[in-house]
Short mmCIF file of C-alpha atoms in Angstrom, two decimals:
data_model
loop_
_atom_site.label_atom_id
_atom_site.label_comp_id
_atom_site.label_asym_id
_atom_site.label_seq_id
_atom_site.Cartn_x
_atom_site.Cartn_y
_atom_site.Cartn_z
CA MET A 1 36.60 -20.93 18.95
CA LEU A 2 34.86 -21.87 15.70
CA LEU A 3 31.41 -20.39 15.15
CA SER A 4 29.98 -23.90 14.95
CA ASP A 5 31.45 -24.71 18.39
CA ILE A 6 29.92 -21.52 19.82
CA ALA A 7 26.55 -22.49 18.38
CA ARG A 8 26.70 -25.95 19.96
CA LYS A 9 27.93 -24.69 23.34
CA ASN A 10 25.14 -22.12 23.55
CA GLY A 11 22.37 -24.46 22.40
CA VAL A 12 21.48 -22.56 19.23
CA VAL A 13 18.90 -24.34 17.06
CA GLY A 14 16.69 -23.31 14.17
CA ALA A 15 14.30 -20.95 15.93
CA GLY A 16 11.76 -20.85 13.15
CA GLY A 17 11.17 -24.52 12.39
CA ALA A 18 11.86 -27.99 13.70
CA GLY A 19 14.88 -27.02 15.79
CA PHE A 20 17.74 -28.43 13.72
CA PRO A 21 21.01 -27.83 15.59
CA THR A 22 22.69 -24.81 14.02
CA TYR A 23 26.25 -26.04 14.59
CA VAL A 24 25.71 -28.76 11.96
CA LYS A 25 24.72 -26.21 9.31
CA LEU A 26 27.76 -24.10 10.17
CA GLN A 27 30.04 -27.00 9.29
CA SER A 28 28.89 -26.72 5.65
CA SER A 29 30.83 -25.15 2.80
CA VAL A 30 28.59 -23.14 0.44
CA ASP A 31 28.80 -20.11 -1.81
CA THR A 32 25.57 -18.38 -0.68
CA VAL A 33 23.96 -17.70 2.69
CA ILE A 34 20.32 -16.59 2.78
CA LEU A 35 18.65 -14.95 5.76
CA ASN A 36 15.04 -16.13 5.76
CA ALA A 37 13.08 -13.05 6.80
CA ALA A 38 10.02 -13.88 4.69
CA GLU A 39 7.79 -14.77 7.66
CA CYS A 40 4.89 -15.70 5.40
CA GLU A 41 2.43 -17.06 8.01
CA PRO A 42 -0.56 -14.70 8.41
CA LEU A 43 -0.56 -12.48 11.54
CA LEU A 44 3.06 -13.22 12.56
CA HIS A 45 5.50 -10.30 12.94
CA LYS A 46 8.46 -11.59 14.95
CA ASP A 47 11.14 -11.39 12.24
CA LYS A 48 10.12 -7.90 11.17
CA GLU A 49 10.24 -6.67 14.77
CA LEU A 50 13.64 -8.27 15.41
CA LEU A 51 15.13 -6.73 12.29
CA HIS A 52 13.79 -3.34 13.33
CA ALA A 53 15.11 -3.62 16.90
CA PHE A 54 18.36 -5.53 16.30
CA GLY A 55 19.17 -4.95 12.64
CA GLN A 56 22.85 -4.15 13.19
CA GLN A 57 23.46 -7.27 15.31
CA ILE A 58 21.62 -9.51 12.85
CA VAL A 59 23.59 -8.14 9.90
CA GLN A 60 26.82 -8.70 11.85
CA GLY A 61 25.80 -12.26 12.69
CA LEU A 62 24.84 -13.00 9.09
CA ASP A 63 28.24 -11.78 7.90
CA GLU A 64 29.95 -13.98 10.50
CA VAL A 65 28.02 -16.98 9.20
CA ARG A 66 28.98 -16.09 5.63
CA GLU A 67 32.67 -16.06 6.58
CA ALA A 68 32.38 -19.25 8.64
CA VAL A 69 31.03 -21.30 5.70
CA GLY A 70 33.25 -19.65 3.09
CA ALA A 71 30.38 -18.08 1.16
CA ASP A 72 30.92 -15.39 -1.45
CA ARG A 73 27.70 -13.61 -0.62
CA ALA A 74 24.90 -13.26 1.91
CA ILE A 75 21.36 -12.31 0.89
CA ILE A 76 18.51 -11.11 3.09
CA GLY A 77 15.20 -12.37 1.74
CA ILE A 78 12.45 -10.06 2.99
CA LYS A 79 9.05 -9.03 1.66
CA ASP A 80 9.03 -5.90 -0.44
CA LYS A 81 6.12 -4.48 1.57
CA TYR A 82 8.44 -3.85 4.54
CA HIS A 83 9.94 -0.71 2.98
CA ASP A 84 11.06 0.80 6.28
CA ILE A 85 12.99 -2.32 7.31
CA ILE A 86 14.57 -2.65 3.87
CA ASP A 87 15.70 0.99 3.95
CA GLU A 88 17.30 0.42 7.36
CA LEU A 89 19.07 -2.72 6.20
CA GLU A 90 20.39 -1.26 2.97
CA ARG A 91 22.07 1.52 4.93
CA ILE A 92 24.07 -0.88 7.10
CA ILE A 93 24.81 -4.03 5.08
CA PRO A 94 28.46 -4.69 4.08
CA ALA A 95 29.79 -5.15 0.55
CA LYS A 96 29.17 -8.89 0.24
CA MET A 97 25.59 -8.66 1.41
CA SER A 98 22.41 -7.65 -0.41
CA VAL A 99 18.65 -7.49 0.11
CA PHE A 100 16.29 -9.51 -2.07
CA HIS A 101 12.72 -8.18 -2.29
CA LEU A 102 10.14 -10.96 -2.00
CA GLY A 103 6.50 -10.81 -3.01
CA ASP A 104 3.81 -10.94 -0.34
CA PHE A 105 2.69 -14.51 -1.00
CA TYR A 106 2.43 -17.77 0.92
CA PRO A 107 4.66 -19.77 1.45
CA ALA A 108 7.49 -17.38 0.58
CA GLY A 109 9.40 -18.61 3.64
CA ASP A 110 9.52 -22.26 2.57
CA GLU A 111 13.26 -22.97 2.20
CA PHE A 112 12.87 -24.58 -1.21
CA VAL A 113 10.73 -21.73 -2.55
CA LEU A 114 13.02 -19.11 -1.02
CA VAL A 115 16.20 -20.61 -2.50
CA TYR A 116 14.58 -20.81 -5.95
CA ASP A 117 13.36 -17.22 -5.82
CA VAL A 118 16.62 -15.76 -4.54
CA THR A 119 19.14 -17.83 -6.51
CA GLY A 120 17.21 -19.53 -9.31
CA ARG A 121 18.52 -22.89 -8.07
CA VAL A 122 16.11 -25.81 -7.69
CA ILE A 123 16.45 -28.08 -4.68
CA ARG A 124 15.50 -31.46 -6.10
CA PRO A 125 13.56 -34.19 -4.27
CA ARG A 126 15.53 -35.57 -1.27
CA GLN A 127 18.04 -32.73 -1.52
CA LEU A 128 18.73 -29.99 1.02
CA PRO A 129 19.79 -26.37 0.44
CA LYS A 130 23.44 -27.33 0.93
CA ASP A 131 23.14 -29.61 -2.12
CA VAL A 132 22.73 -26.50 -4.28
CA ASN A 133 25.48 -24.62 -2.42
CA VAL A 134 23.16 -22.60 -0.19
CA LEU A 135 22.77 -22.21 3.59
CA VAL A 136 19.48 -20.79 4.93
CA GLN A 137 19.22 -19.30 8.41
CA ASN A 138 16.32 -17.85 10.38
CA VAL A 139 16.40 -14.27 11.72
CA GLU A 140 16.11 -15.23 15.39
CA THR A 141 18.66 -18.01 14.96
CA ILE A 142 21.22 -15.48 13.73
CA LEU A 143 20.39 -13.16 16.64
CA ASN A 144 20.89 -16.00 19.12
CA LEU A 145 24.18 -16.90 17.47
CA VAL A 146 25.66 -13.40 17.46
CA SER A 147 24.75 -12.80 21.13
CA ARG A 148 27.42 -15.31 22.19
CA LYS A 149 25.16 -16.28 25.11
CA PRO A 150 23.25 -19.46 25.93
CA VAL A 151 19.74 -19.52 24.46
CA THR A 152 17.52 -18.80 27.46
CA HIS A 153 14.62 -16.76 26.06
CA LYS A 154 12.29 -16.82 23.07
CA TYR A 155 10.70 -14.24 20.82
CA LEU A 156 7.21 -14.98 19.50
CA THR A 157 4.13 -13.18 18.24
CA VAL A 158 0.80 -13.50 20.07
CA ALA A 159 -2.06 -12.58 17.75
CA GLY A 160 -5.65 -13.17 16.68
CA ALA A 161 -8.45 -12.90 19.24
CA VAL A 162 -6.36 -11.19 21.94
CA GLN A 163 -6.63 -7.72 23.46
CA ASN A 164 -3.29 -6.43 22.16
CA PRO A 165 -1.40 -8.41 19.48
CA VAL A 166 2.29 -8.22 20.38
CA THR A 167 5.68 -9.81 19.87
CA ILE A 168 7.02 -10.93 23.22
CA ASP A 169 10.38 -11.91 24.70
CA VAL A 170 9.94 -14.58 27.38
CA PRO A 171 12.14 -17.04 29.29
CA ILE A 172 12.04 -20.46 27.67
CA GLY A 173 9.78 -22.71 29.73
CA VAL A 174 7.06 -20.24 30.75
CA THR A 175 3.57 -21.45 29.88
CA MET A 176 1.57 -20.51 26.83
CA ARG A 177 -1.08 -19.18 29.20
CA GLU A 178 1.46 -16.70 30.61
CA ALA A 179 2.40 -15.67 27.08
CA LEU A 180 -1.25 -14.94 26.28
CA GLU A 181 -1.54 -12.79 29.38
CA LEU A 182 1.19 -10.52 28.00
CA ALA A 183 -1.17 -9.77 25.10
CA GLY A 184 -3.94 -8.81 27.53
CA GLY A 185 -5.71 -12.15 27.35
CA THR A 186 -8.27 -13.47 24.89
CA THR A 187 -11.34 -11.64 23.56
CA VAL A 188 -13.68 -14.56 22.80
CA ASP A 189 -15.78 -16.80 25.04
CA GLU A 190 -14.46 -20.11 23.72
CA PRO A 191 -10.88 -19.50 22.60
CA ILE A 192 -8.89 -22.04 20.63
CA LEU A 193 -5.10 -21.77 20.74
CA ILE A 194 -2.83 -22.66 17.82
CA SER A 195 0.93 -22.79 18.28
CA GLY A 196 3.14 -21.87 15.33
CA GLY A 197 0.71 -20.19 12.94
CA VAL A 198 -2.68 -20.74 11.36
CA MET A 199 -1.25 -22.63 8.36
CA MET A 200 1.38 -24.95 9.83
CA GLY A 201 0.68 -24.78 13.55
CA LYS A 202 -0.61 -27.28 16.06
CA LEU A 203 -3.73 -27.20 18.19
CA VAL A 204 -2.88 -26.59 21.85
CA THR A 205 -5.20 -28.42 24.23
CA ASP A 206 -3.18 -27.69 27.38
CA TRP A 207 -2.42 -24.02 27.86
CA GLU A 208 0.14 -24.91 30.53
CA THR A 209 2.34 -26.26 27.72
CA PRO A 210 5.78 -24.63 28.01
CA ILE A 211 7.34 -22.33 25.43
CA THR A 212 10.34 -23.96 23.72
CA LYS A 213 13.23 -22.78 21.54
CA THR A 214 11.09 -23.35 18.44
CA THR A 215 7.75 -21.80 19.43
CA GLY A 216 7.22 -19.25 16.68
CA GLY A 217 3.85 -17.76 17.50
CA LEU A 218 0.54 -18.21 19.30
CA ILE A 219 -2.72 -17.54 17.45
CA VAL A 220 -6.11 -17.40 19.21
CA VAL A 221 -9.40 -17.88 17.34
CA ASP A 222 -12.98 -18.55 18.40
CA ARG A 223 -14.01 -22.19 18.73
CA GLU A 224 -16.38 -21.92 15.74
CA HIS A 225 -13.88 -20.13 13.52
CA ALA A 226 -13.17 -21.95 10.24
CA VAL A 227 -9.50 -22.39 11.20
CA ALA A 228 -10.45 -23.89 14.57
CA ARG A 229 -12.79 -26.38 12.92
CA ARG A 230 -9.96 -27.46 10.63
CA TYR A 231 -7.64 -28.18 13.52
CA ARG A 232 -10.29 -30.01 15.53
CA ALA A 233 -11.19 -32.45 12.72
CA ASP A 234 -10.11 -36.07 13.26
CA PHE A 235 -8.69 -38.36 10.58
CA LYS A 236 -11.82 -40.53 10.45
CA THR A 237 -13.97 -37.53 9.58
CA ILE A 238 -11.40 -36.20 7.12
CA ASN A 239 -11.23 -39.53 5.31
CA THR A 240 -14.98 -40.16 5.24
CA ILE A 241 -15.83 -36.74 3.81
CA GLY A 242 -12.88 -36.81 1.41
CA ARG A 243 -13.89 -40.20 0.05
CA SER A 244 -17.41 -39.01 -0.70
CA ALA A 245 -16.82 -35.46 -1.90
CA CYS A 246 -13.48 -35.22 -3.78
CA ASP A 247 -14.21 -34.60 -7.46
CA GLN A 248 -10.54 -34.71 -8.55
CA CYS A 249 -10.50 -31.11 -9.74
CA SER A 250 -6.72 -31.07 -8.99
CA PHE A 251 -6.68 -27.46 -7.70
CA CYS A 252 -4.78 -28.77 -4.66
CA THR A 253 -2.00 -29.98 -6.94
CA GLU A 254 -2.01 -27.02 -9.31
CA MET A 255 -1.41 -24.60 -6.41
CA CYS A 256 1.04 -26.81 -4.46
CA PRO A 257 4.34 -24.88 -4.12
CA ARG A 258 6.48 -28.03 -4.16
CA TYR A 259 4.66 -29.41 -7.21
CA LEU A 260 5.29 -26.09 -8.95
CA LEU A 261 9.01 -26.53 -8.22
CA GLY A 262 8.96 -29.90 -9.98
CA HIS A 263 8.57 -32.20 -7.00
CA PRO A 264 6.41 -35.33 -7.46
CA ILE A 265 3.82 -34.33 -4.89
CA GLU A 266 0.25 -34.43 -6.27
CA PRO A 267 -2.32 -34.07 -3.47
CA HIS A 268 -5.27 -34.83 -5.74
CA LYS A 269 -3.79 -38.28 -6.40
CA ALA A 270 -3.28 -38.81 -2.68
CA MET A 271 -7.00 -38.16 -2.26
CA ARG A 272 -7.67 -41.19 -4.49
CA THR A 273 -6.16 -43.45 -1.84
CA LEU A 274 -9.19 -42.84 0.40
CA GLY A 275 -10.97 -45.70 -1.27
CA PHE A 276 -10.89 -45.63 -5.05
CA VAL A 277 -7.78 -47.68 -5.94
CA ALA A 278 -6.50 -51.18 -5.29
CA GLU A 279 -2.82 -50.14 -5.23
CA PRO A 280 -2.65 -46.97 -3.10
CA PHE A 281 1.16 -46.79 -3.35
CA LEU A 282 0.82 -45.72 -6.99
CA TYR A 283 -0.99 -42.59 -5.83
CA MET A 284 0.53 -41.89 -2.42
CA GLN A 285 4.23 -42.17 -3.29
CA GLY A 286 4.58 -38.45 -4.01
CA THR A 287 3.33 -37.58 -0.51
CA GLU A 288 6.87 -38.22 0.71
CA PHE A 289 7.66 -34.71 -0.53
CA CYS A 290 4.75 -32.83 1.02
CA CYS A 291 6.10 -29.84 2.98
CA GLU A 292 2.79 -29.60 4.90
CA CYS A 293 2.32 -25.92 4.09
CA ASN A 294 -1.45 -26.60 4.20
CA LEU A 295 -2.18 -24.42 1.19
CA CYS A 296 -4.10 -27.23 -0.51
CA THR A 297 -6.45 -27.58 2.44
CA MET A 298 -6.76 -24.02 3.68
CA TYR A 299 -7.03 -22.30 0.30
CA ALA A 300 -7.05 -24.40 -2.87
CA CYS A 301 -9.78 -27.02 -2.32
CA PRO A 302 -13.22 -25.73 -3.43
CA GLU A 303 -14.93 -28.52 -1.47
CA ASP A 304 -13.26 -27.63 1.85
CA LEU A 305 -11.61 -31.05 2.02
CA ASP A 306 -8.27 -31.80 3.69
CA PRO A 307 -5.64 -32.99 1.17
CA LYS A 308 -2.80 -31.97 3.47
CA ASN A 309 -3.76 -34.41 6.21
CA VAL A 310 -4.32 -37.14 3.63
CA CYS A 311 -0.78 -36.47 2.41
CA THR A 312 0.64 -36.69 5.92
CA GLN A 313 -1.17 -40.00 6.35
CA GLY A 314 0.46 -41.15 3.12
CA LYS A 315 3.90 -40.16 4.37
CA ARG A 316 3.45 -42.29 7.47
CA GLU A 317 2.18 -45.25 5.46
CA LEU A 318 5.16 -45.04 3.10
CA ARG A 319 7.52 -45.20 6.07
CA ASN A 320 5.63 -48.19 7.45
CA ILE A 321 5.87 -50.18 4.20
CA ASP A 322 9.40 -48.90 3.47
CA LYS A 323 8.65 -47.75 -0.07
CA LYS A 324 10.00 -44.65 -1.76
CA TRP A 325 9.39 -42.70 -4.94
CA GLN A 326 11.79 -43.75 -7.71
CA GLY A 327 10.89 -41.40 -10.57
CA LYS A 328 12.69 -38.52 -12.23
CA PRO A 329 12.24 -34.87 -11.14
CA ARG A 330 10.60 -32.35 -13.44
CA ASP A 331 11.59 -28.78 -14.19
CA PRO A 332 9.73 -26.01 -12.35
CA HIS A 333 6.23 -25.37 -13.70
CA PRO A 334 6.17 -22.58 -16.32
CA MET A 335 3.07 -21.10 -14.64
CA GLY A 336 4.54 -21.21 -11.14
CA ASN A 337 4.83 -17.47 -10.63
CA GLY A 338 1.23 -16.93 -11.72
CA ARG A 339 -0.14 -19.40 -9.19
CA ARG A 340 1.28 -17.84 -6.07
CA ILE A 341 -1.23 -17.04 -3.35
CA PRO A 342 -1.19 -13.47 -1.95
CA VAL A 343 -1.25 -13.40 1.84
CA THR A 344 -4.08 -10.86 1.73
CA SER A 345 -6.21 -13.33 -0.26
CA LEU A 346 -5.31 -16.11 2.14
CA MET A 347 -6.29 -14.03 5.16
CA ARG A 348 -9.59 -13.12 3.52
CA LYS A 349 -10.35 -16.76 2.72
CA LEU A 350 -9.53 -17.83 6.30
CA GLY A 351 -11.53 -15.04 7.97
CA LEU A 352 -8.45 -13.41 9.52
CA LYS A 353 -8.89 -9.88 8.15
CA LYS A 354 -10.91 -8.89 11.22
CA TYR A 355 -7.90 -9.25 13.50
CA ASN A 356 -5.48 -6.43 14.21
CA ASN A 357 -2.50 -7.36 12.02
CA THR A 358 0.26 -5.82 14.15
CA GLY A 359 2.76 -7.11 16.68
CA PRO A 360 5.02 -4.51 18.38
CA LEU A 361 7.93 -5.90 20.40
CA LEU A 362 7.67 -5.83 24.20
CA PRO A 363 10.64 -5.87 26.62
CA LEU A 364 11.81 -9.14 28.16
CA MET A 365 9.38 -10.70 30.65
CA GLU A 366 11.39 -10.59 33.89
CA ASN A 367 8.87 -11.75 36.50
CA ALA A 368 8.67 -15.44 35.61
CA THR A 369 8.65 -17.55 38.79
CA ARG A 370 8.58 -21.05 37.29
CA VAL A 371 9.78 -22.61 34.03
CA THR A 372 9.54 -26.09 32.55
CA LEU A 373 12.46 -26.86 30.26
CA LEU A 374 11.68 -29.75 27.92
CA LEU A 375 14.71 -31.97 27.28
CA GLN A 376 13.66 -32.46 23.64
CA GLN A 377 13.60 -29.02 22.04
CA HIS A 378 15.54 -29.90 18.93
CA ILE A 379 16.01 -32.53 16.25
CA GLY A 380 18.26 -35.32 17.50
CA ALA A 381 18.85 -36.97 20.84
CA PRO A 382 17.14 -35.45 23.90
CA ALA A 383 19.44 -33.60 26.27
CA GLN A 384 20.38 -35.42 29.48
CA PRO A 385 20.17 -33.62 32.85
CA VAL A 386 23.46 -32.53 34.46
CA VAL A 387 21.77 -31.08 37.57
CA LYS A 388 19.87 -32.67 40.44
CA VAL A 389 16.60 -31.95 42.21
CA GLY A 390 17.16 -29.35 44.92
CA GLU A 391 20.15 -27.80 43.17
CA ARG A 392 20.27 -24.01 42.86
CA VAL A 393 20.93 -22.76 39.33
CA SER A 394 21.46 -19.41 37.62
CA ALA A 395 20.04 -18.14 34.34
CA GLY A 396 22.34 -19.27 31.54
CA GLN A 397 23.73 -22.24 33.49
CA LEU A 398 23.96 -25.58 31.69
CA VAL A 399 21.28 -27.93 33.03
CA ALA A 400 21.16 -30.65 30.34
CA ASP A 401 23.61 -31.72 27.64
CA VAL A 402 24.02 -34.06 24.67
CA ALA A 403 27.04 -36.31 24.12
CA GLU A 404 29.62 -35.06 21.60
CA ASP A 405 28.93 -37.98 19.25
CA GLN A 406 25.17 -37.36 19.18
CA LEU A 407 23.11 -34.86 17.21
CA GLY A 408 21.52 -32.41 19.61
CA CYS A 409 22.00 -29.29 21.70
CA PRO A 410 22.32 -28.43 25.40
CA ILE A 411 19.63 -26.78 27.50
CA HIS A 412 20.32 -23.87 29.85
CA ALA A 413 18.41 -22.48 32.81
CA SER A 414 16.25 -19.53 31.76
CA ILE A 415 15.77 -18.08 35.26
CA ASP A 416 17.58 -18.16 38.60
CA GLY A 417 16.04 -20.72 40.92
CA VAL A 418 15.97 -24.21 42.38
CA VAL A 419 15.43 -27.44 40.42
CA GLN A 420 12.08 -28.85 41.54
CA SER A 421 11.75 -31.96 39.38
CA ILE A 422 13.34 -33.85 36.48
CA ASN A 423 11.17 -36.09 34.30
CA GLY A 424 11.31 -35.46 30.56
CA SER A 425 11.77 -31.85 31.56
CA ILE A 426 13.56 -29.82 34.18
CA VAL A 427 11.28 -27.64 36.35
CA ILE A 428 12.91 -24.62 37.98
CA GLU A 429 11.24 -22.30 40.50
CA ARG A 430 12.64 -18.93 41.38
#
């Protein structure tokens, strides 16, 4: 069976991002495969822990991917500060594989930034890595692929204001509240939960929200923490303050990683659309290429404004009016390397240095009694149930599938139990 067929059968999706079905990527033909082990979000440690615990399997899986797409080489992109992991990897990698030492900056894990650093190739606006002959895969995605088993559990880091920051291994579909309990619970009176990471995560208002195939981490902060205030702000407030306070210093643009690669994203111009121009399209068109890394908002702006959310507003408006940027791309900025933001500086600016920056890996959580499996855990069409209420299922059993002619991936039971309900999700109780 082709590796792409195995990936589709087992429901493997990008575990570190939006959940793009892996089988599609494996149908590519490229000359370079890159393992994205940068993990540049502050406080997250999942990839490092997986490489330490399952390095041999991950290397094997990466080499299988390299062969499947006909690549000449595979490169592991990992931060230079992880000397122990790099030493382990360099002892076991095969001839057509190498380790690339990345700097400790944010966002080193952005695919476009990573490809440029590792290969020197620039992914132009509206291109993908495959357009420059590169395939990028996440560490956990490779581990899921090489296991040859259905994806039924998820690794993620729980960090911030918790008793014991850890990396956990839980059945897909357990609640975020249960995940927090594995870290000993929270340590503040009014905790705020962010799913994904402090820079690109989402505010969680319902702690009963289930863990999915793409949940990368859970960060807890106090309600009055600067990060929490950012995530609680509404668009009306963001726009009102931005309109009155933006002085067009352009720091947001000068530090934007995609702008530095030559993309036509200029957040300071997007800020002008809050009320200073008659033709906002002239200034919002570049927002189409915002990667939403949040560096402009969380670090660059000296006025504590929110260019990132203004850019995301611009992206939506461009889709609504069906207009697209039509210019010519630039070469990467000559000062790009000098404008990279060290993660230590970012953590200091965000008030995260006080948290214990560790995340040791715990064994699989085996006592889950109930899971909620969302039918939309990937890019593409939602999976359709193939089981009925009252049916007994086993861990690893197919419970929802996607038609062969549709983009998507199947869902499998993550525990043994009985199907309790089906409505946008499949609830199973042990």
